[in-house]
mmCIF file of C-alpha atoms in Angstrom:
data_model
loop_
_atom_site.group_PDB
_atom_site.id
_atom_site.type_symbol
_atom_site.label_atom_id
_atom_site.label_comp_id
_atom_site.label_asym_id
_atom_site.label_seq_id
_atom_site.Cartn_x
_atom_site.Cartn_y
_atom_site.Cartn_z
ATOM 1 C CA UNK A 1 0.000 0.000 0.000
ATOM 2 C CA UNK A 2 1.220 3.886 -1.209
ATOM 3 C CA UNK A 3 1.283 6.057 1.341
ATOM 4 C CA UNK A 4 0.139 9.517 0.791
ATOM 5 C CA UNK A 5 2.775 12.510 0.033
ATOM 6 C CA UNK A 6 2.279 14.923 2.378
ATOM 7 C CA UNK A 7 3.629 18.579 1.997
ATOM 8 C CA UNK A 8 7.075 19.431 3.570
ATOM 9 C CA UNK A 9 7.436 23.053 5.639
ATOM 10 C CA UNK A 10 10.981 23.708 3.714
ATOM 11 C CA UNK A 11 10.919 27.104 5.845
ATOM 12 C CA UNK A 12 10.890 25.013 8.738
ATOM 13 C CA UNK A 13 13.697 22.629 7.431
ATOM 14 C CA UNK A 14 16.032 25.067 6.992
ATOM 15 C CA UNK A 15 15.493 26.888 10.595
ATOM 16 C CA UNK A 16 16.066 23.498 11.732
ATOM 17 C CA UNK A 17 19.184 22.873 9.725
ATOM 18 C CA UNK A 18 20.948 26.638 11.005
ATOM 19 C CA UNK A 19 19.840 25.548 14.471
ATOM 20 C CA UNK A 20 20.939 21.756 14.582
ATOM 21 C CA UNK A 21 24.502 23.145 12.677
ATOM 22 C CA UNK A 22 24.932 25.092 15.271
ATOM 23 C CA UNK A 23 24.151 22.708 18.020
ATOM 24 C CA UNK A 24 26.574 20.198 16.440
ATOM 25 C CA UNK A 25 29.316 22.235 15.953
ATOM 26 C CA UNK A 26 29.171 22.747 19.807
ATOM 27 C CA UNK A 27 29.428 19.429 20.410
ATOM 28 C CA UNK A 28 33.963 18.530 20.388
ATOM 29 C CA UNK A 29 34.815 15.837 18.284
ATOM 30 C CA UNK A 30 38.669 16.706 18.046
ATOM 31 C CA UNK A 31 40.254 12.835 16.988
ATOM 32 C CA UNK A 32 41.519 11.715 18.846
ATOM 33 C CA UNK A 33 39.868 10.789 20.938
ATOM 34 C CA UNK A 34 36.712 11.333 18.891
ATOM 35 C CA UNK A 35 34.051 10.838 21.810
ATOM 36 C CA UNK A 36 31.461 10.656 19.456
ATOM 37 C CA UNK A 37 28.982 8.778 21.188
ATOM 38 C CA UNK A 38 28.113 13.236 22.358
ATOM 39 C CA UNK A 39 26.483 13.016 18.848
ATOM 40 C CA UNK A 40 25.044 9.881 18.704
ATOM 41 C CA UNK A 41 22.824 11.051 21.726
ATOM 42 C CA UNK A 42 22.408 14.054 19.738
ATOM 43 C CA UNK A 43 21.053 12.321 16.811
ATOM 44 C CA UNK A 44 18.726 10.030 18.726
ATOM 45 C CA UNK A 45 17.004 12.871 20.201
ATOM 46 C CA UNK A 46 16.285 14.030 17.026
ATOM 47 C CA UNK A 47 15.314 10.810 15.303
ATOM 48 C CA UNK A 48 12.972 9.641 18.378
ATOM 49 C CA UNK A 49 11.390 13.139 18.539
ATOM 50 C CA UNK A 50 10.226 12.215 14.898
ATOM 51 C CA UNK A 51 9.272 8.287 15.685
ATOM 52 C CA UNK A 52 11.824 7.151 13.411
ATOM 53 C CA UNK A 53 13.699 3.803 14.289
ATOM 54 C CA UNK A 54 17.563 3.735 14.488
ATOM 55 C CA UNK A 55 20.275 1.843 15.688
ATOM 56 C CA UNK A 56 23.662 2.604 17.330
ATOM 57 C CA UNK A 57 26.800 0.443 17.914
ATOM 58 C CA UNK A 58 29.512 1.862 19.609
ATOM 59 C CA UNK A 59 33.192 0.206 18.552
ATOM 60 C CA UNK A 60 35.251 1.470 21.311
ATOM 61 C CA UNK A 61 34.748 3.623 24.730
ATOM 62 C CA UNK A 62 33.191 6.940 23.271
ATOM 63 C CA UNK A 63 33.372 5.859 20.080
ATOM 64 C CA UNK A 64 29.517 5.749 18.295
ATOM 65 C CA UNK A 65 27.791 5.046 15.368
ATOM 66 C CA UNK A 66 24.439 5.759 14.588
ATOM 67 C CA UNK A 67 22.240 4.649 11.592
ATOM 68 C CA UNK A 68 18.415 4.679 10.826
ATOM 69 C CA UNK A 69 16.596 3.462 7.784
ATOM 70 C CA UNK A 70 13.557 4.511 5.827
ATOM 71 C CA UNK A 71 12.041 1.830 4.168
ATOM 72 C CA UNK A 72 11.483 1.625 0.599
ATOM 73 C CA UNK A 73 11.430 -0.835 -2.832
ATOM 74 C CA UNK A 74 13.709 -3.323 -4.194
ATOM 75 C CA UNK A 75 16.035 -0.989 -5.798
ATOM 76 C CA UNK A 76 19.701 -0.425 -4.296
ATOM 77 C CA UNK A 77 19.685 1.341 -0.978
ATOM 78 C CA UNK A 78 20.902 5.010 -1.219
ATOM 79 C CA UNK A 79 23.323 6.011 1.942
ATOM 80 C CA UNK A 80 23.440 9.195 3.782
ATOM 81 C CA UNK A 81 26.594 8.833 5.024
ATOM 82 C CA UNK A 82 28.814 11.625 7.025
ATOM 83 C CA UNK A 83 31.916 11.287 9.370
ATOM 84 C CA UNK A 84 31.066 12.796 13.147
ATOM 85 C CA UNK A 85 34.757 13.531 14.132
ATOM 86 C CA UNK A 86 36.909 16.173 13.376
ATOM 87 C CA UNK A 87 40.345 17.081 13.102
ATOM 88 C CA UNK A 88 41.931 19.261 15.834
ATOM 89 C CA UNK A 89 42.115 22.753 16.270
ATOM 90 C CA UNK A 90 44.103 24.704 17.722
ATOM 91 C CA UNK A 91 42.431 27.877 18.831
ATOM 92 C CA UNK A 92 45.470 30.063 18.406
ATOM 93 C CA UNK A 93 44.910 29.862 14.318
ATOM 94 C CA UNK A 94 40.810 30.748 14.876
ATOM 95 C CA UNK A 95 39.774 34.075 14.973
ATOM 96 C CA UNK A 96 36.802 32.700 16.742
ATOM 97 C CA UNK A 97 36.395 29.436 19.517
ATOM 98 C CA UNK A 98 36.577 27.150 16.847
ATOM 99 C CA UNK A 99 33.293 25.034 18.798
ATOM 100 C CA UNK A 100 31.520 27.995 19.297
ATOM 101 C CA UNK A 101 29.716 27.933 16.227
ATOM 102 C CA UNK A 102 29.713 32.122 15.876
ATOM 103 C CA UNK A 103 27.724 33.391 12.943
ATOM 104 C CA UNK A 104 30.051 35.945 11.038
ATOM 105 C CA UNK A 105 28.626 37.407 8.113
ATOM 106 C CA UNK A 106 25.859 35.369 6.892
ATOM 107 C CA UNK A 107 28.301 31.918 7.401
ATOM 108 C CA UNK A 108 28.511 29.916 10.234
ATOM 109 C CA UNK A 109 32.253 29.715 11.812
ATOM 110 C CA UNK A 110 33.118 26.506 13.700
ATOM 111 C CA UNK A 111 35.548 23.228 13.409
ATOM 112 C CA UNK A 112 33.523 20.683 11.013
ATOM 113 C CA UNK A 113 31.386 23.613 9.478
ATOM 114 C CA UNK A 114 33.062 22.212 6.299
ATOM 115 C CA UNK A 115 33.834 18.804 6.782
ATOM 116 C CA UNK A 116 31.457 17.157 7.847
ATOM 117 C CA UNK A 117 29.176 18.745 10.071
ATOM 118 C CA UNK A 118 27.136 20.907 7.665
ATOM 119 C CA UNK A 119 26.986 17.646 5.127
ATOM 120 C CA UNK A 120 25.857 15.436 8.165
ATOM 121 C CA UNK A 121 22.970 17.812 9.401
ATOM 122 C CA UNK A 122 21.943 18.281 5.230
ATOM 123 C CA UNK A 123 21.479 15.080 4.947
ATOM 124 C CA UNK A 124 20.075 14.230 7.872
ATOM 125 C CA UNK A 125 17.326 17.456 7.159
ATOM 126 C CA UNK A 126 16.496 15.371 3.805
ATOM 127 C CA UNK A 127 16.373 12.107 5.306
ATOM 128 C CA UNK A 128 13.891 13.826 7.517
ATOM 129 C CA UNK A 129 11.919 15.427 5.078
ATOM 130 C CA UNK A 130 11.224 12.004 3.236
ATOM 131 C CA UNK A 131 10.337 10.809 6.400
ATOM 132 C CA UNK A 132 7.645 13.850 7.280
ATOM 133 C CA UNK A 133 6.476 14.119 3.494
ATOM 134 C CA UNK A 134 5.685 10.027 3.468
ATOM 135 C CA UNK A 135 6.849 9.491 -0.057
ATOM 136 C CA UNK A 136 6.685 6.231 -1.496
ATOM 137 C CA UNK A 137 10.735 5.289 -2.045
ATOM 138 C CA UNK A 138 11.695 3.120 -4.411
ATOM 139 C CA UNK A 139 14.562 2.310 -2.253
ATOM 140 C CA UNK A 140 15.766 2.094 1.085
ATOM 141 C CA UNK A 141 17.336 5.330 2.488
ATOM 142 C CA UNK A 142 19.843 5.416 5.200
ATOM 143 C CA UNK A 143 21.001 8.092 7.427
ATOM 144 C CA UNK A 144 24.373 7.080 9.071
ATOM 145 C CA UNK A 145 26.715 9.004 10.596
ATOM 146 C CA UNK A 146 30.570 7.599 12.221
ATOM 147 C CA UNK A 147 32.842 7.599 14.324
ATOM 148 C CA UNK A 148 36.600 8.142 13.240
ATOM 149 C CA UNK A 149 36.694 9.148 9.908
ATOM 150 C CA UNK A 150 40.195 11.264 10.590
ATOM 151 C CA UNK A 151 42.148 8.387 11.622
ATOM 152 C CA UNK A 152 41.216 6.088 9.373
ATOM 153 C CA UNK A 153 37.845 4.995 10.242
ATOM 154 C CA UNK A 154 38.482 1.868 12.039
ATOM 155 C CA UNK A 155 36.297 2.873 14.330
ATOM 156 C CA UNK A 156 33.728 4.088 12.415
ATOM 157 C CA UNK A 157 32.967 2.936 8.272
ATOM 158 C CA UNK A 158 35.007 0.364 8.488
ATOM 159 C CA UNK A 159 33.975 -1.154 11.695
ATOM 160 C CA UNK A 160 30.193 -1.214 10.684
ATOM 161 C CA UNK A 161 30.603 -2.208 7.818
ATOM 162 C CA UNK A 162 32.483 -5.517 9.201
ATOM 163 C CA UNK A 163 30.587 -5.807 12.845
ATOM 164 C CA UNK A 164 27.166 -4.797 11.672
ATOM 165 C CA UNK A 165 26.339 -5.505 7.987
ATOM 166 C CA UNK A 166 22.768 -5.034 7.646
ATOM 167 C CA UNK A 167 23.105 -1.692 8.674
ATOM 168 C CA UNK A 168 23.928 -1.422 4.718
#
């Protein structure tokens, strides 16, 4: 059975991607350590404020996963995928706290504004807006974000992809 397409607030979407940015940006994921398992909690707020199954695996001490799926067809599952860590940064060389997240002349400032925090929170802002609009897919879609991307992922990617499979 179709479900019917509802209509997407895309005003709303995008106050909720400046906000969430912001909010995620806060949230230190210098690697090492990582300590992503701050985000994973940050994501399952989000995804159990809008009823939508996930799962989470964590690899090593502080050091989350997170993945939920939107069920679709038979065709090839698309991926949403986005690294949670970041790469250190050494306030010194910021003219801002670089987890403060400042907004500076219409851009936000902030370690992982760039890579990958901004992708991460896009994608997760469409994965939610299939969700809300309750499109028929012709495909699975999967919003998964990991741990350790800067050093190598074997933490992250790598280890989900080899300790939990059908996450994929």
């Amino acid at each position: 059975m179709l479900m019917a397409q509802q209509s997407v607030d895309m005003a709303k979407l995008q106050d909720e991607a400046v906000s969430r940015i912001e909010q995620y940006i806060r949230i230190n994921t210098t690697n090492p350590p990582g300590d992503e398992e701050q985000t994973v909690k940050y994501f399952a707020q989000i995804l159990t404020a809008e009823g939508i199954p996930f799962e989470t695996a964590s690899s090593a001490p502080g050091r989350g996963n997170i993945w939920a799926r939107l069920k679709g067809g038979s065709k090839p599952a698309l991926v949403l995928l986005s690294h949670m860590d970041v790469v250190p940064a050494d306030p010194k060389y910021w003219s801002v706290d670089p987890f403060s997240a400042t907004v500076r002349d219409g851009y936000i400032w902030g370690r992982g504004a760039l890579d990958t925090k901004t992708l991460g929170i896009v994608e997760l802002e469409a994965f939610l807006a299939l969700h809300r609009a309750k499109l028929p897919l012709d495909r699975d879609v999967i919003f998964m974000a990991t741990a350790d991307e800067e050093a190598g992922a074997a933490f992250g990617a790598g280890w989900v992809v080899e300790h939990h499979p059908e996450a994929f």
